[in-house]
Short mmCIF file of C-alpha atoms and ligand atoms in Angstrom, two decimals:
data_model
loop_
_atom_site.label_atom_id
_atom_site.label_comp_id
_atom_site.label_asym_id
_atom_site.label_seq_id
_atom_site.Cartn_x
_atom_site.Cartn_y
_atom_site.Cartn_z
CA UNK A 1 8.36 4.54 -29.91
CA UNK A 2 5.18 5.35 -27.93
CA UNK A 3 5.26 6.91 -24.50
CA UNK A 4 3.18 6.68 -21.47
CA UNK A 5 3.39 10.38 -19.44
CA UNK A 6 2.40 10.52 -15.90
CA UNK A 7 1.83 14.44 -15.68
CA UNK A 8 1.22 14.64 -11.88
CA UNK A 9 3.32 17.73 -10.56
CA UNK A 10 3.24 20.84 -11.72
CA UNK A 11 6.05 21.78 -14.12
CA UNK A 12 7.16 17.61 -13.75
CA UNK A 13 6.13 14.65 -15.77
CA UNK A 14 7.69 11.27 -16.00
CA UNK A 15 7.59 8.64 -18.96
CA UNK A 16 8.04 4.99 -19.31
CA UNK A 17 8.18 3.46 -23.33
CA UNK A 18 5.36 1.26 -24.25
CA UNK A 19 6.36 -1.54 -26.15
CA UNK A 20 2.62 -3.50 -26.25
CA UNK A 21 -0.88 -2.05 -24.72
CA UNK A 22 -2.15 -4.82 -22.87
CA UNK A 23 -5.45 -3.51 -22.10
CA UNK A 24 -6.86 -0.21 -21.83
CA UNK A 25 -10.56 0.56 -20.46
CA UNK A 26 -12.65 2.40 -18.31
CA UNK A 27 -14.13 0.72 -15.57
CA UNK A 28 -17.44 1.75 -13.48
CA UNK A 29 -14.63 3.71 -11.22
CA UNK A 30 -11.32 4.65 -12.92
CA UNK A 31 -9.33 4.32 -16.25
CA UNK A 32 -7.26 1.26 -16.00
CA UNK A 33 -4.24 0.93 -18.33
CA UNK A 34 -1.84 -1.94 -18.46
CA UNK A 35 1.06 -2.07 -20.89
CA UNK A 36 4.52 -3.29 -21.27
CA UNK A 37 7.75 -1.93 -20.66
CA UNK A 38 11.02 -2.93 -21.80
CA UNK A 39 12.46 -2.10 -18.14
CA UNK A 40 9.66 -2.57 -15.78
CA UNK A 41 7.89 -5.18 -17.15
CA UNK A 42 3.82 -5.10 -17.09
CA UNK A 43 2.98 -1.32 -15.71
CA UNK A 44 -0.64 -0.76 -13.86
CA UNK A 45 -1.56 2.43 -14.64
CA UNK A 46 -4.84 3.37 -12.60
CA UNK A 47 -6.63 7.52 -13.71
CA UNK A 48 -2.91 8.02 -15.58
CA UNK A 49 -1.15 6.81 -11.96
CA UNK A 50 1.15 4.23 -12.25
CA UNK A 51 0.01 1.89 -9.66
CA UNK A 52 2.70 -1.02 -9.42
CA UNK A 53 4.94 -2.52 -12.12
CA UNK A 54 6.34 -6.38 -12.21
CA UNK A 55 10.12 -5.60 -11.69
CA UNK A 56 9.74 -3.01 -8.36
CA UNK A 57 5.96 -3.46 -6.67
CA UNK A 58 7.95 -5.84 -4.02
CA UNK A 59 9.59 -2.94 -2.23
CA UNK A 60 6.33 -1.23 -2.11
CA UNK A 61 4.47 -4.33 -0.86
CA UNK A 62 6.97 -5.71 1.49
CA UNK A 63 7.43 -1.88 3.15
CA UNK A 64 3.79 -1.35 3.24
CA UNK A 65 3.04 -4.60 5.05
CA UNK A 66 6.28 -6.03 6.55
CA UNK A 67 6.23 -3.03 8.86
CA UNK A 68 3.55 -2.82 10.71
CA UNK A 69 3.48 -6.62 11.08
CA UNK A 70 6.62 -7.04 12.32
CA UNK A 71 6.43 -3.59 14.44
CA UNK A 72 3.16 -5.66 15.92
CA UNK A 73 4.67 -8.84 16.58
CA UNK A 74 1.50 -10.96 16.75
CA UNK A 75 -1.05 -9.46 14.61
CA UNK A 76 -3.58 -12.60 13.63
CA UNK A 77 -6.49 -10.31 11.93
CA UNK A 78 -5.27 -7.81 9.29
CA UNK A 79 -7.69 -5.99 7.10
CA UNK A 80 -6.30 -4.06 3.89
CA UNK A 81 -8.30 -1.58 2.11
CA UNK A 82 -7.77 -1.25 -1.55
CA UNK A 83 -4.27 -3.40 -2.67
CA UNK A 84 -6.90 -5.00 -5.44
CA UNK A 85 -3.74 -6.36 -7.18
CA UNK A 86 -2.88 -8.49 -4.62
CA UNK A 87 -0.02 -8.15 -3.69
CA UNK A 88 -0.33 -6.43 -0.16
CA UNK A 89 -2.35 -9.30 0.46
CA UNK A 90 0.38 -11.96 -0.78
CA UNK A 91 2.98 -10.62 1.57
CA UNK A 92 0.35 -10.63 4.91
CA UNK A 93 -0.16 -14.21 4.18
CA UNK A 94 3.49 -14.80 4.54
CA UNK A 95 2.39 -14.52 8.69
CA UNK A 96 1.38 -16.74 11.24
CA UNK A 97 -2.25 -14.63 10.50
CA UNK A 98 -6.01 -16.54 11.02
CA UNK A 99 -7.64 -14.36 8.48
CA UNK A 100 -6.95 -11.00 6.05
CA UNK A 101 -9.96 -9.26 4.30
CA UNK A 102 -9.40 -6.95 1.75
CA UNK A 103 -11.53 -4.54 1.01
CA UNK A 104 -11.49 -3.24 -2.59
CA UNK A 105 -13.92 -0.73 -4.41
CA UNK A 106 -13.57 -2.32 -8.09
CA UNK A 107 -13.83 -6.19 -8.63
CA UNK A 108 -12.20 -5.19 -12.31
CA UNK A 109 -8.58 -4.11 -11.22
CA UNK A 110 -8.78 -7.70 -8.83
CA UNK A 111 -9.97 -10.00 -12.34
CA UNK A 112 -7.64 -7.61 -14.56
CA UNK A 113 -4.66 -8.18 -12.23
CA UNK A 114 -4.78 -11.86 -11.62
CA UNK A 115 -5.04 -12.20 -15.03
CA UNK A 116 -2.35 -10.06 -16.59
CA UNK A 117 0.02 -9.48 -13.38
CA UNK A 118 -0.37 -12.96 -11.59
CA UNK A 119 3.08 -12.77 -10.34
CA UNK A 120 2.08 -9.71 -8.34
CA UNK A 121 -0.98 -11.87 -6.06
CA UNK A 122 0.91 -15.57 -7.01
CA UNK A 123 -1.91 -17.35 -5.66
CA UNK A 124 -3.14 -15.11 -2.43
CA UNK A 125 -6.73 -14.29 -3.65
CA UNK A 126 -7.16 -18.15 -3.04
CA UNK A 127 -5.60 -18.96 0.33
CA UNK A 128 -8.05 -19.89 2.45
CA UNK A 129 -7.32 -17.11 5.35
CA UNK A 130 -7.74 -14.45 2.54
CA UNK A 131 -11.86 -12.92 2.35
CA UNK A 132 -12.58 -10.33 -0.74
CA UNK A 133 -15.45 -7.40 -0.26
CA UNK A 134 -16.01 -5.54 -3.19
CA UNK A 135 -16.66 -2.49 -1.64
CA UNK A 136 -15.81 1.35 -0.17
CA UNK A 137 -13.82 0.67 2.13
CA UNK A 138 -15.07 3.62 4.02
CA UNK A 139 -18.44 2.27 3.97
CA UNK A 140 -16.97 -1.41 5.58
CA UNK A 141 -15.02 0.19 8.08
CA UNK A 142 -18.19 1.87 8.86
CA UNK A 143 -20.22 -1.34 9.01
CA UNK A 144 -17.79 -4.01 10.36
CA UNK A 145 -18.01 -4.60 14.23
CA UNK A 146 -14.38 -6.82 13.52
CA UNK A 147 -11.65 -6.05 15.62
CA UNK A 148 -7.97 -6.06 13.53
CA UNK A 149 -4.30 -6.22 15.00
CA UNK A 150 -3.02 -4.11 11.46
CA UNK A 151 -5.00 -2.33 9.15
CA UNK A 152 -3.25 -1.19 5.81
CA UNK A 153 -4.64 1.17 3.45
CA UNK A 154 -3.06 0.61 0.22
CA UNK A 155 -5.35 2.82 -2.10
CA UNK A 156 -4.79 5.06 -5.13
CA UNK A 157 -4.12 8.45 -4.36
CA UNK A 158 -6.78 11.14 -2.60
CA UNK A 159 -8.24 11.77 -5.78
CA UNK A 160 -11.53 10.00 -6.68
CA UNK A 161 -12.81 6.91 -5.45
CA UNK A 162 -9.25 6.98 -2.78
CA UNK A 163 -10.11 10.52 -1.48
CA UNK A 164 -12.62 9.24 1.35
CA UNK A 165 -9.73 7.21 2.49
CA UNK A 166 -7.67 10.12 3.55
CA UNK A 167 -9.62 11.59 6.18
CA UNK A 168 -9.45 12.42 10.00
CA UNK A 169 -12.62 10.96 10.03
CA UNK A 170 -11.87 7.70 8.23
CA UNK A 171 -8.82 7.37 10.30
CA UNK A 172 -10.92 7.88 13.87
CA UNK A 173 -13.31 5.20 11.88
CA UNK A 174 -10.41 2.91 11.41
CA UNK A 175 -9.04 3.47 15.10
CA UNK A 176 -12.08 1.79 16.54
CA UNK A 177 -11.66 -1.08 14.58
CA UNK A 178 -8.35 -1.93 15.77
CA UNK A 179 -7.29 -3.99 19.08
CA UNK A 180 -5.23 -2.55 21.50
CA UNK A 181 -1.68 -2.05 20.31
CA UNK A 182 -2.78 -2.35 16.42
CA UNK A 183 -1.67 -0.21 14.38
CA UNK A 184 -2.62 1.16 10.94
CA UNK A 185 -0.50 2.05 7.51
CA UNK A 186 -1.29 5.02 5.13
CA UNK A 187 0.52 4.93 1.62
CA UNK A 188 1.09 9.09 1.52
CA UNK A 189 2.43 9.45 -2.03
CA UNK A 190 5.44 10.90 -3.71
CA UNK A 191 6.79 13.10 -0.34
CA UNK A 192 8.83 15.35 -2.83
CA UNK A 193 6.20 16.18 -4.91
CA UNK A 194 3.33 16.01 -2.92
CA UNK A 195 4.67 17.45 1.01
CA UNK A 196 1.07 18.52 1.72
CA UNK A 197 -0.93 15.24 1.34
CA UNK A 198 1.71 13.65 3.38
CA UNK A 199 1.55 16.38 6.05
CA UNK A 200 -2.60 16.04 5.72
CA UNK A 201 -2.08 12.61 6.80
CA UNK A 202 0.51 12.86 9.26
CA UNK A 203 -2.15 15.45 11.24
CA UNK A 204 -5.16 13.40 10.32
CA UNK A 205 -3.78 10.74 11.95
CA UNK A 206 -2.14 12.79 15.05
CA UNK A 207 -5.96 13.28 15.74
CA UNK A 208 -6.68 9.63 16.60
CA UNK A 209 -3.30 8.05 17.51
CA UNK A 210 -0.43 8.66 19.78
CA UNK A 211 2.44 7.82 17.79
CA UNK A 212 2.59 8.48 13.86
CA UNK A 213 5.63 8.47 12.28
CA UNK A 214 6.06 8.39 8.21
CA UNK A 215 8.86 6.22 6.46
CA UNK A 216 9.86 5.83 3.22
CA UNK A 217 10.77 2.94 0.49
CA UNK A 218 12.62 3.66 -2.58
CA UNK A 219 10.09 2.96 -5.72
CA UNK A 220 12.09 4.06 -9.06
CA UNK A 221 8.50 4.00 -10.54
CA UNK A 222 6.38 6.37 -8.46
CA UNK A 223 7.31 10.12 -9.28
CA UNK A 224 10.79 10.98 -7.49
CA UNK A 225 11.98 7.30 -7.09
CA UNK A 226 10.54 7.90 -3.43
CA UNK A 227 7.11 6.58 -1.38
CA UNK A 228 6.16 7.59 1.45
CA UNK A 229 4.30 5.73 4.12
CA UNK A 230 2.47 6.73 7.54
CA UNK A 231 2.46 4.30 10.19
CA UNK A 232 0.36 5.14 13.18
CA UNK A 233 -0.54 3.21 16.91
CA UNK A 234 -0.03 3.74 20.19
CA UNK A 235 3.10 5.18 20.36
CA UNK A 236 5.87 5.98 18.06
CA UNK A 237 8.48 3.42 19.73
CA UNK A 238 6.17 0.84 18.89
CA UNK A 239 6.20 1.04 15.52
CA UNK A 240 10.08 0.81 15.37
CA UNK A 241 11.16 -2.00 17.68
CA UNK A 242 15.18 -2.34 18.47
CA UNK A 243 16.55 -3.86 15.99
CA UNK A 244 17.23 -7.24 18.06
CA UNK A 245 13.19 -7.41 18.46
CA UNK A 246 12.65 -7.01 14.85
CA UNK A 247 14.95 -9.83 14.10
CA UNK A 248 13.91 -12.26 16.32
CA UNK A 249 10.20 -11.70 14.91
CA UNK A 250 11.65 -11.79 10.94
CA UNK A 251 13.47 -14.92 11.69
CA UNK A 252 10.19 -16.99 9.99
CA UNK A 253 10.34 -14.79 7.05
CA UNK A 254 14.22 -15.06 6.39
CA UNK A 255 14.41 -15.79 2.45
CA UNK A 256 10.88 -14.35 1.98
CA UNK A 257 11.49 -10.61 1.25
CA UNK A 258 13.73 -9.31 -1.33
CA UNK A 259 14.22 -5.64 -0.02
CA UNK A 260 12.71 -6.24 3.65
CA UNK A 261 14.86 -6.66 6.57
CA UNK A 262 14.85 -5.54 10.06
CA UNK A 263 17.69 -2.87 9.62
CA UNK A 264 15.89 -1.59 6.34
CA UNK A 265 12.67 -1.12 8.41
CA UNK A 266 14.51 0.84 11.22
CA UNK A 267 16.45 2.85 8.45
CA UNK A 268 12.90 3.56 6.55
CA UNK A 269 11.70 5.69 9.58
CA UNK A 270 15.35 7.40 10.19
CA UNK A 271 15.43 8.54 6.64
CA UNK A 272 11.60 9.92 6.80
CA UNK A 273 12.29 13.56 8.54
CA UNK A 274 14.23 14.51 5.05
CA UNK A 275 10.78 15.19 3.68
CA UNK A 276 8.31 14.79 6.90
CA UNK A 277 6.52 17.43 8.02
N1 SAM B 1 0.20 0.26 -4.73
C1 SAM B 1 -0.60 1.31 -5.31
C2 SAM B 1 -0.09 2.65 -4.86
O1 SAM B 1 0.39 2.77 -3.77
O2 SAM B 1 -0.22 3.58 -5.65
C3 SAM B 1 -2.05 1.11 -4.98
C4 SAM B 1 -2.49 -0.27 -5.31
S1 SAM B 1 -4.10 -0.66 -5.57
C5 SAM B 1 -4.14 -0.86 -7.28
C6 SAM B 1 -5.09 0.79 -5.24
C7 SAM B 1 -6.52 0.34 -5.17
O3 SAM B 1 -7.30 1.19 -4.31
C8 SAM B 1 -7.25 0.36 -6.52
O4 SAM B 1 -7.49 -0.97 -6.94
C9 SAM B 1 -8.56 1.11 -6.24
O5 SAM B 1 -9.69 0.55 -6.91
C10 SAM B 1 -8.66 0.99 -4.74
N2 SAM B 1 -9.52 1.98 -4.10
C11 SAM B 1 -9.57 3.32 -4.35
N3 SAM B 1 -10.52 3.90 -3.58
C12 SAM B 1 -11.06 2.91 -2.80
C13 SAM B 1 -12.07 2.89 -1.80
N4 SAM B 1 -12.71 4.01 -1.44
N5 SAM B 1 -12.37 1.70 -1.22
C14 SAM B 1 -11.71 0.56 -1.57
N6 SAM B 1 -10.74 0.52 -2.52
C15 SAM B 1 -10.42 1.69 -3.14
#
């Protein structure tokens, strides 16, 4: 049997069985690797990261976009940097929203995903609301004079082509792009194995925003079976509404998330001080 090893962490490696190589190339930006696995079904694998697989991507999706959407209440113009598989942008569209643009660096992982994880986007690159830039995303932020209600940043790690997106600067960047009472979402990485990037961002972020607060959804793929998440706005109540708010809002999406739900989003944030700074 042949093995795929994500060697991330010092002194800790996990590995998934590969049962068929899908495809496996280099593109102008990263190394892109998508196989099969008996358990997880089609595996993204992004510089030897596993990105998303086909059987738990939906927690990560739903947790990175679910909660800041529903912590907003009305948002109508998201943008999402990165999240070239789609499937960030597949849950947005599940809003009331008048347009999303997403904002990713390399037009290969958006072509190699529709075409070998459809199921992940299932449709969204085609809804009319939905614009693509292939492009930084520093660089648009930078450039755009739009004004957005949410603003996720679903990148790879801070390691090449992601690290610009972990910045203080970036993040002071992204603050003047959103309305008042928006609010933006980091995805921090593995908090067990990686404490300081998620304390990096939890300070970056203190630097622009009132309230920051990281949560956490349960991935059994990324290192630890744990992700965390840094939501930030204008103050740390709003981005956890009572739980009576939340499900008034959710009521539209009821049947539409498979791990989302009001009491899971207020629960995300409670268990988040077990590894926040
Ligand atoms: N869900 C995954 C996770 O949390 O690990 C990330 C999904 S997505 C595949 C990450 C995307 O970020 C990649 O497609 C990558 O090309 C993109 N990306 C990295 N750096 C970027 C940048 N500076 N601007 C825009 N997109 C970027």
């Amino acid at each position: 049997m042949r093995w795929f090893q994500e060697k991330l962490y010092e002194h800790h490696k996990q590995a998934l069985s590969i049962d068929t190589v899908h495809y496996h190339w280099r593109t102008e930006f990263q190394d892109v690797l998508i196989f099969e696995n008996a358990t997880f079904g089609k595996v993204l694998v992004l510089d030897g990261i596993v990105q998303l697989t086909e059987r738990d991507n939906h927690i990560y999706h739903e947790m990175i976009v679910h909660v800041p959407m529903l912590a907003h209440g009305a948002a109508r113009n998201v943008l999402i940097i990165g999240g070239g598989d789609g499937g960030a942008l597949k849950e947005v569209l599940k809003h009331p929203v008048e347009r999303v643009t997403l904002v990713e660096l390399d037009d290969e992982v958006i072509s190699l995903s529709q075409l070998y994880l459809p199921n992940v986007s299932d449709g969204a690159f085609i809804d009319p609301r939905a614009s693509v830039q292939v492009m930084d995303g520093t660089r648009y932020v930078e450039q755009t004079r739009e004004k957005f209600d949410v603003i996720i940043i679903d990148s790879t790690d801070p390691l090449g082509p992601g690290e610009t997106l972990f910045t203080a600067a970036f993040y002071e960047a992204c603050r003047r792009r959103l309305r008042p009472s928006g609010i933006i979402v980091v995805q921090s990485g593995a908090p067990f194995f990686q404490p300081k990037e998620l304390e990096m961002v939890c300070r970056s972020l203190s630097e622009s925003f009132d309230g920051v607060r990281p949560y956490l959804a349960p991935v059994p793929t990324y290192a630890g079976g744990m992700l965390a998440l840094v939501a930030a706005g204008a103050s740390r109540d709003a981005l956890r509404p009572p739980c009576k708010v939340l499900r008034e809002r959710f009521r539209p999406l009821q049947g539409q998330t498979r791990y989302y739900t009001p009491e899971v989003h207020r629960a995300a944030f409670t268990l988040a001080p077990i590894f926040a700074p």
